[in-house]
Amino acid sequence: HRDLHRLIRRQRQMCIRDSTWNISSNETVPEGEHTIRCNISDQRLSPLRFYNTSAPRDEKTIVILEVDTQPPNITWFNATCVTPGNPVIIEANVTDWYGVDKVWVNVTHPNGTRSIHYLQNVTPYIRKTKWNVSITGLTEEGDYDFTLYANDTSNHITAVEGWFCIYEKSILTTLVDTKDEEGYTSIIFRFFRNGTNYLMYEFEVNSSEIRLDKELFKRPYDLEILIETRLGIGATSGDKIKFNKVLLDKTSQTFYFYADYIDSSWISTVEEGIYVVKGLAVQTNLTFSNYILTLNYSQEYPIYKNEIWFSETDLKIWKCADWNYTSHECQGSWEKYGGS
């Protein structure tokens, strides 16, 4: 038994060894950071032959570099609006496998003048970097557009466009309700920088809450309003109005917006030969330069699509300026909008 124990122990010691594996591949990979992961599995060949790994997996991170032909990549940047007297912070995350050299912004002021500001690298790295700058002394109210540049150690440059603004704040009270006491409406307000698609604020108010107070910058906006209304079993959604150049110019200001579901059967006369697909009533005290109205008839389409008179190419929008919510009728006249 003593000899057999020595034999087993000696064979076990002989099986524990370090091995080196050479693995090659012809696969082409791009420049940049890569993770090489090595996996080793346990293996049982027989009841007497079992291979057990002490470390089943290991990985290393490497950077593959050849010839720098690519500019830096600005993966994220941010600049926010502030009130007068406060600094504007511009931040950016920039990567480049050969190293980011410098980052700067060229700012166009509301009066048309320009200024250049260099950002500082706040990380100890040059490949994956974070930069920022605090711009002080801006006193002119308005919108500031800028171009953010990044340069790498091979002198390749990339650029993105951004903006920020300086305005006083205003308390906006938003009132949402229905004219019909039994109705319900929900409104989503989207405030854009006027003339652009830059979304600044978004919030929702419904006729159950009625009122919402928000602190917004005192400035012009393009205001998109998404409408959902219900009355009994009747409902409509997906309708929207975009009011262009809505001016929020007071320290305290109140906007109200009423929206009601209008059943198409209530509208008996628009014009001879005209059939009604859907109706919607809105009323507001907003001041604006113009607006874009979009009525969504996807709910009504399955109902009317097989009617002889229904044709999508012939759909028009009609307006009644004096709708009676009690008698459900137009007390004025219906006017046809141009456009589609």
Short mmCIF file of C-alpha atoms in Angstrom, two decimals:
data_model
loop_
_atom_site.label_atom_id
_atom_site.label_comp_id
_atom_site.label_asym_id
_atom_site.label_seq_id
_atom_site.Cartn_x
_atom_site.Cartn_y
_atom_site.Cartn_z
CA HIS A 1 0.00 0.00 0.00
CA ARG A 2 2.87 2.37 0.75
CA ASP A 3 4.33 1.81 -2.76
CA LEU A 4 0.93 2.35 -4.45
CA HIS A 5 0.41 5.62 -2.55
CA ARG A 6 3.83 6.87 -3.68
CA LEU A 7 3.00 5.96 -7.29
CA ILE A 8 -0.33 7.80 -7.25
CA ARG A 9 1.20 10.86 -5.63
CA ARG A 10 4.08 10.90 -8.08
CA GLN A 11 1.72 10.64 -11.08
CA ARG A 12 -0.47 13.42 -9.73
CA GLN A 13 2.56 15.66 -9.40
CA MET A 14 3.61 14.87 -12.95
CA CYS A 15 0.16 15.92 -14.26
CA ILE A 16 0.33 19.42 -12.76
CA ARG A 17 2.25 21.56 -15.25
CA ASP A 18 2.23 24.90 -17.06
CA SER A 19 1.50 24.83 -20.79
CA THR A 20 1.96 27.49 -23.46
CA TRP A 21 -0.51 27.74 -26.33
CA ASN A 22 0.16 29.57 -29.58
CA ILE A 23 -3.06 30.69 -31.27
CA SER A 24 -3.03 32.59 -34.55
CA SER A 25 -5.71 34.02 -36.82
CA ASN A 26 -5.86 35.72 -40.22
CA GLU A 27 -9.00 37.69 -39.31
CA THR A 28 -8.76 41.41 -40.09
CA VAL A 29 -9.80 43.76 -37.30
CA PRO A 30 -9.97 47.56 -37.30
CA GLU A 31 -7.68 49.85 -35.41
CA GLY A 32 -8.61 50.66 -31.85
CA GLU A 33 -9.07 49.00 -28.51
CA HIS A 34 -9.73 45.26 -28.44
CA THR A 35 -10.18 42.69 -25.67
CA ILE A 36 -8.47 39.30 -26.11
CA ARG A 37 -10.17 36.66 -23.98
CA CYS A 38 -8.73 33.17 -23.43
CA ASN A 39 -11.06 30.39 -22.20
CA ILE A 40 -9.89 26.97 -20.96
CA SER A 41 -12.46 24.29 -20.16
CA ASP A 42 -12.29 21.42 -17.72
CA GLN A 43 -12.21 18.01 -19.38
CA ARG A 44 -12.94 14.47 -18.15
CA LEU A 45 -11.53 11.82 -20.47
CA SER A 46 -12.24 8.86 -18.19
CA PRO A 47 -12.89 8.20 -14.49
CA LEU A 48 -9.11 8.24 -14.01
CA ARG A 49 -8.24 11.15 -16.33
CA PHE A 50 -9.64 14.54 -15.38
CA TYR A 51 -8.20 17.94 -16.34
CA ASN A 52 -9.17 20.77 -14.01
CA THR A 53 -8.14 24.36 -14.83
CA SER A 54 -7.01 26.57 -11.98
CA ALA A 55 -7.99 29.74 -13.95
CA PRO A 56 -10.67 29.01 -16.60
CA ARG A 57 -10.53 32.46 -18.21
CA ASP A 58 -8.22 35.43 -18.61
CA GLU A 59 -8.40 38.55 -20.76
CA LYS A 60 -6.16 41.37 -21.86
CA THR A 61 -6.91 44.73 -23.46
CA ILE A 62 -4.71 45.85 -26.36
CA VAL A 63 -4.73 48.80 -28.76
CA ILE A 64 -3.97 48.12 -32.43
CA LEU A 65 -2.33 51.03 -34.25
CA GLU A 66 -1.05 51.28 -37.82
CA VAL A 67 -1.26 54.54 -39.76
CA ASP A 68 -3.48 57.32 -38.40
CA THR A 69 -5.98 58.22 -41.11
CA GLN A 70 -9.04 58.96 -38.96
CA PRO A 71 -9.99 62.16 -37.09
CA PRO A 72 -10.96 62.10 -33.42
CA ASN A 73 -14.44 60.94 -32.46
CA ILE A 74 -16.57 63.33 -30.38
CA THR A 75 -18.77 60.72 -28.68
CA TRP A 76 -20.76 63.18 -26.53
CA PHE A 77 -20.94 66.88 -25.77
CA ASN A 78 -23.16 69.16 -23.74
CA ALA A 79 -23.85 72.86 -23.25
CA THR A 80 -26.77 74.25 -21.28
CA CYS A 81 -28.70 77.51 -21.16
CA VAL A 82 -28.15 79.78 -18.15
CA THR A 83 -29.46 83.03 -16.72
CA PRO A 84 -27.38 86.23 -17.13
CA GLY A 85 -24.30 86.37 -14.91
CA ASN A 86 -23.81 82.60 -14.67
CA PRO A 87 -20.97 80.72 -16.41
CA VAL A 88 -21.70 78.48 -19.38
CA ILE A 89 -20.16 75.00 -19.06
CA ILE A 90 -19.31 73.14 -22.26
CA GLU A 91 -18.25 69.49 -21.92
CA ALA A 92 -17.13 66.88 -24.44
CA ASN A 93 -15.99 63.25 -24.51
CA VAL A 94 -13.44 62.66 -27.27
CA THR A 95 -11.62 59.46 -28.29
CA ASP A 96 -8.70 58.90 -30.64
CA TRP A 97 -6.40 55.86 -30.55
CA TYR A 98 -3.36 57.96 -31.45
CA GLY A 99 -4.17 60.63 -28.87
CA VAL A 100 -6.37 63.73 -28.64
CA ASP A 101 -4.27 66.89 -28.86
CA LYS A 102 -6.71 69.74 -28.20
CA VAL A 103 -10.40 70.67 -28.17
CA TRP A 104 -11.91 74.14 -28.65
CA VAL A 105 -15.16 75.96 -29.49
CA ASN A 106 -15.84 78.82 -31.86
CA VAL A 107 -18.85 80.66 -30.42
CA THR A 108 -21.10 82.96 -32.47
CA HIS A 109 -22.78 85.55 -30.23
CA PRO A 110 -26.33 86.89 -30.79
CA ASN A 111 -24.86 90.12 -32.20
CA GLY A 112 -22.79 88.18 -34.76
CA THR A 113 -19.36 88.50 -33.12
CA ARG A 114 -17.26 85.40 -32.46
CA SER A 115 -14.99 84.14 -29.71
CA ILE A 116 -12.77 81.06 -29.34
CA HIS A 117 -12.46 79.10 -26.09
CA TYR A 118 -10.14 76.13 -25.45
CA LEU A 119 -11.32 73.19 -23.38
CA GLN A 120 -9.15 71.45 -20.78
CA ASN A 121 -8.59 67.70 -20.58
CA VAL A 122 -9.79 66.67 -17.12
CA THR A 123 -8.48 63.09 -17.43
CA PRO A 124 -4.88 61.81 -17.28
CA TYR A 125 -5.40 60.03 -20.60
CA ILE A 126 -5.03 61.03 -24.25
CA ARG A 127 -7.03 58.26 -25.96
CA LYS A 128 -10.29 58.30 -24.01
CA THR A 129 -10.66 61.86 -22.80
CA LYS A 130 -13.13 64.25 -21.19
CA TRP A 131 -12.82 68.00 -21.76
CA ASN A 132 -14.61 71.06 -20.39
CA VAL A 133 -14.50 74.84 -20.24
CA SER A 134 -16.33 77.45 -18.17
CA ILE A 135 -17.14 80.56 -20.19
CA THR A 136 -17.78 83.67 -18.12
CA GLY A 137 -18.57 87.28 -18.87
CA LEU A 138 -21.38 86.64 -21.37
CA THR A 139 -23.97 89.37 -20.79
CA GLU A 140 -25.95 89.55 -24.01
CA GLU A 141 -29.27 87.70 -23.89
CA GLY A 142 -30.06 85.43 -26.80
CA ASP A 143 -28.98 82.21 -28.52
CA TYR A 144 -25.29 81.37 -28.96
CA ASP A 145 -24.34 78.89 -31.69
CA PHE A 146 -20.96 77.19 -31.62
CA THR A 147 -18.76 74.75 -33.50
CA LEU A 148 -16.87 72.28 -31.32
CA TYR A 149 -13.54 71.12 -32.78
CA ALA A 150 -11.24 68.26 -31.77
CA ASN A 151 -7.69 67.74 -33.08
CA ASP A 152 -5.54 64.60 -32.69
CA THR A 153 -1.76 64.20 -32.55
CA SER A 154 -1.69 63.53 -36.30
CA ASN A 155 -3.43 66.87 -36.92
CA HIS A 156 -6.75 65.39 -38.05
CA ILE A 157 -9.72 67.59 -37.09
CA THR A 158 -13.39 66.79 -36.53
CA ALA A 159 -16.24 69.16 -35.68
CA VAL A 160 -19.86 69.18 -34.44
CA GLU A 161 -22.44 71.95 -34.10
CA GLY A 162 -24.12 73.00 -30.87
CA TRP A 163 -25.73 75.91 -29.06
CA PHE A 164 -26.63 77.40 -25.70
CA CYS A 165 -28.63 80.42 -24.59
CA ILE A 166 -28.72 83.17 -21.97
CA TYR A 167 -32.14 84.38 -20.81
CA GLU A 168 -33.97 85.32 -17.66
CA LYS A 169 -36.44 82.82 -16.20
CA SER A 170 -40.23 83.02 -16.20
CA ILE A 171 -42.92 81.15 -14.28
CA LEU A 172 -45.31 79.68 -16.82
CA THR A 173 -48.73 78.54 -15.62
CA THR A 174 -50.30 76.08 -18.06
CA LEU A 175 -54.03 75.45 -17.85
CA VAL A 176 -55.57 72.49 -19.67
CA ASP A 177 -59.29 71.78 -19.63
CA THR A 178 -62.37 70.96 -21.71
CA LYS A 179 -65.36 73.11 -22.56
CA ASP A 180 -67.64 70.10 -22.18
CA GLU A 181 -67.91 69.27 -18.46
CA GLU A 182 -68.11 65.54 -19.18
CA GLY A 183 -65.08 65.54 -21.46
CA TYR A 184 -61.43 64.74 -20.80
CA THR A 185 -58.30 65.93 -22.53
CA SER A 186 -54.59 65.33 -22.13
CA ILE A 187 -52.00 67.61 -23.69
CA ILE A 188 -48.26 67.07 -24.18
CA PHE A 189 -46.37 70.36 -24.55
CA ARG A 190 -43.05 70.34 -26.42
CA PHE A 191 -41.08 73.59 -26.40
CA PHE A 192 -38.46 73.92 -29.15
CA ARG A 193 -35.87 76.58 -29.79
CA ASN A 194 -37.75 78.64 -32.36
CA GLY A 195 -36.87 77.85 -35.95
CA THR A 196 -35.11 74.59 -35.05
CA ASN A 197 -35.78 71.02 -33.90
CA TYR A 198 -33.87 71.49 -30.62
CA LEU A 199 -36.24 70.29 -27.88
CA MET A 200 -35.89 72.35 -24.68
CA TYR A 201 -38.84 71.25 -22.53
CA GLU A 202 -41.51 68.56 -22.59
CA PHE A 203 -44.31 68.01 -20.07
CA GLU A 204 -47.90 66.79 -19.89
CA VAL A 205 -51.03 68.34 -18.38
CA ASN A 206 -54.56 66.90 -18.38
CA SER A 207 -58.02 68.17 -17.52
CA SER A 208 -58.01 66.21 -14.25
CA GLU A 209 -54.97 68.16 -13.03
CA ILE A 210 -55.91 71.35 -14.97
CA ARG A 211 -52.92 73.41 -13.79
CA LEU A 212 -49.14 73.07 -13.91
CA ASP A 213 -46.54 75.70 -12.97
CA LYS A 214 -43.12 75.42 -14.65
CA GLU A 215 -40.01 77.61 -14.62
CA LEU A 216 -38.92 78.21 -18.21
CA PHE A 217 -36.52 80.58 -19.92
CA LYS A 218 -38.17 83.83 -20.99
CA ARG A 219 -37.74 83.64 -24.77
CA PRO A 220 -39.48 82.75 -28.06
CA TYR A 221 -40.35 79.09 -28.71
CA ASP A 222 -41.94 76.88 -31.31
CA LEU A 223 -44.58 75.03 -29.30
CA GLU A 224 -45.86 71.63 -30.43
CA ILE A 225 -49.02 70.42 -28.70
CA LEU A 226 -50.08 66.75 -28.89
CA ILE A 227 -53.76 66.25 -28.12
CA GLU A 228 -55.80 63.35 -26.77
CA THR A 229 -59.52 63.93 -26.08
CA ARG A 230 -62.40 61.76 -24.88
CA LEU A 231 -66.13 62.21 -24.41
CA GLY A 232 -68.09 59.13 -23.37
CA ILE A 233 -67.09 56.30 -25.69
CA GLY A 234 -65.80 58.74 -28.30
CA ALA A 235 -62.08 59.48 -28.38
CA THR A 236 -59.39 60.80 -30.65
CA SER A 237 -55.59 60.89 -30.37
CA GLY A 238 -52.55 61.63 -32.48
CA ASP A 239 -53.67 65.15 -33.38
CA LYS A 240 -51.16 67.97 -32.98
CA ILE A 241 -50.70 71.67 -33.53
CA LYS A 242 -47.34 73.37 -33.83
CA PHE A 243 -47.43 77.08 -33.01
CA ASN A 244 -44.39 78.92 -34.35
CA LYS A 245 -42.69 81.74 -32.48
CA VAL A 246 -44.70 81.65 -29.27
CA LEU A 247 -43.30 84.43 -27.09
CA LEU A 248 -42.83 83.89 -23.37
CA ASP A 249 -41.82 87.43 -22.45
CA LYS A 250 -43.20 88.06 -18.95
CA THR A 251 -41.84 87.17 -15.53
CA SER A 252 -45.12 85.38 -14.85
CA GLN A 253 -47.39 84.21 -17.64
CA THR A 254 -50.45 81.96 -18.07
CA PHE A 255 -51.28 79.89 -21.14
CA TYR A 256 -54.60 78.09 -21.37
CA PHE A 257 -55.53 75.40 -23.83
CA TYR A 258 -58.97 73.80 -24.18
CA ALA A 259 -59.52 70.73 -26.34
CA ASP A 260 -62.70 68.73 -26.89
CA TYR A 261 -63.78 65.66 -28.78
CA ILE A 262 -66.29 66.50 -31.52
CA ASP A 263 -68.39 63.65 -32.86
CA SER A 264 -68.62 63.75 -36.66
CA SER A 265 -72.39 63.13 -36.47
CA TRP A 266 -72.85 66.53 -34.80
CA ILE A 267 -71.65 68.32 -37.92
CA SER A 268 -74.59 68.12 -40.27
CA THR A 269 -73.72 70.88 -42.73
CA VAL A 270 -70.33 71.95 -43.98
CA GLU A 271 -70.97 72.16 -47.71
CA GLU A 272 -73.10 70.23 -50.16
CA GLY A 273 -71.46 66.91 -50.98
CA ILE A 274 -68.97 67.12 -48.11
CA TYR A 275 -68.82 64.27 -45.57
CA VAL A 276 -67.22 64.60 -42.13
CA VAL A 277 -64.54 62.12 -41.05
CA LYS A 278 -63.56 63.53 -37.64
CA GLY A 279 -63.84 66.66 -35.53
CA LEU A 280 -61.75 68.42 -32.90
CA ALA A 281 -62.31 71.66 -30.97
CA VAL A 282 -59.44 73.76 -29.54
CA GLN A 283 -59.22 77.16 -27.89
CA THR A 284 -56.12 78.97 -26.57
CA ASN A 285 -54.75 82.41 -25.68
CA LEU A 286 -51.33 81.73 -27.23
CA THR A 287 -49.83 84.44 -29.43
CA PHE A 288 -47.86 83.12 -32.40
CA SER A 289 -46.77 83.93 -35.94
CA ASN A 290 -48.38 80.90 -37.63
CA TYR A 291 -49.23 77.28 -36.92
CA ILE A 292 -49.27 73.82 -38.49
CA LEU A 293 -52.31 71.64 -37.76
CA THR A 294 -52.14 67.85 -38.16
CA LEU A 295 -55.29 65.74 -37.75
CA ASN A 296 -54.76 61.99 -37.38
CA TYR A 297 -57.60 59.95 -38.89
CA SER A 298 -56.09 56.47 -38.38
CA GLN A 299 -58.93 55.56 -35.98
CA GLU A 300 -61.55 56.71 -38.46
CA TYR A 301 -59.98 55.15 -41.55
CA PRO A 302 -61.26 51.58 -40.99
CA ILE A 303 -64.79 53.00 -40.59
CA TYR A 304 -64.87 55.07 -43.79
CA LYS A 305 -62.35 53.44 -46.12
CA ASN A 306 -64.98 51.47 -48.05
CA GLU A 307 -67.44 54.33 -48.44
CA ILE A 308 -67.99 55.48 -52.03
CA TRP A 309 -67.37 59.11 -51.12
CA PHE A 310 -64.15 58.50 -49.15
CA SER A 311 -60.88 59.46 -50.83
CA GLU A 312 -57.68 60.25 -48.94
CA THR A 313 -56.45 62.54 -51.69
CA ASP A 314 -59.58 64.70 -51.32
CA LEU A 315 -59.41 65.17 -47.55
CA LYS A 316 -59.56 68.82 -46.46
CA ILE A 317 -59.68 70.65 -43.13
CA TRP A 318 -62.58 72.99 -42.34
CA LYS A 319 -62.76 75.50 -39.49
CA CYS A 320 -65.64 76.95 -37.49
CA ALA A 321 -64.65 80.02 -35.46
CA ASP A 322 -67.78 79.94 -33.29
CA TRP A 323 -68.57 76.41 -32.11
CA ASN A 324 -71.39 75.99 -29.57
CA TYR A 325 -70.40 73.33 -27.04
CA THR A 326 -73.94 73.02 -25.66
CA SER A 327 -75.92 72.61 -28.88
CA HIS A 328 -72.99 70.94 -30.68
CA GLU A 329 -73.24 73.11 -33.76
CA CYS A 330 -71.36 75.82 -35.61
CA GLN A 331 -73.03 79.16 -35.03
CA GLY A 332 -70.86 80.83 -37.62
CA SER A 333 -69.75 79.48 -40.98
CA TRP A 334 -67.34 76.73 -42.00
CA GLU A 335 -64.18 77.90 -43.77
CA LYS A 336 -61.99 75.57 -45.81
CA TYR A 337 -58.26 75.61 -45.17
CA GLY A 338 -55.81 75.60 -48.01
CA GLY A 339 -53.23 72.83 -48.06
CA SER A 340 -53.69 69.22 -47.06
#
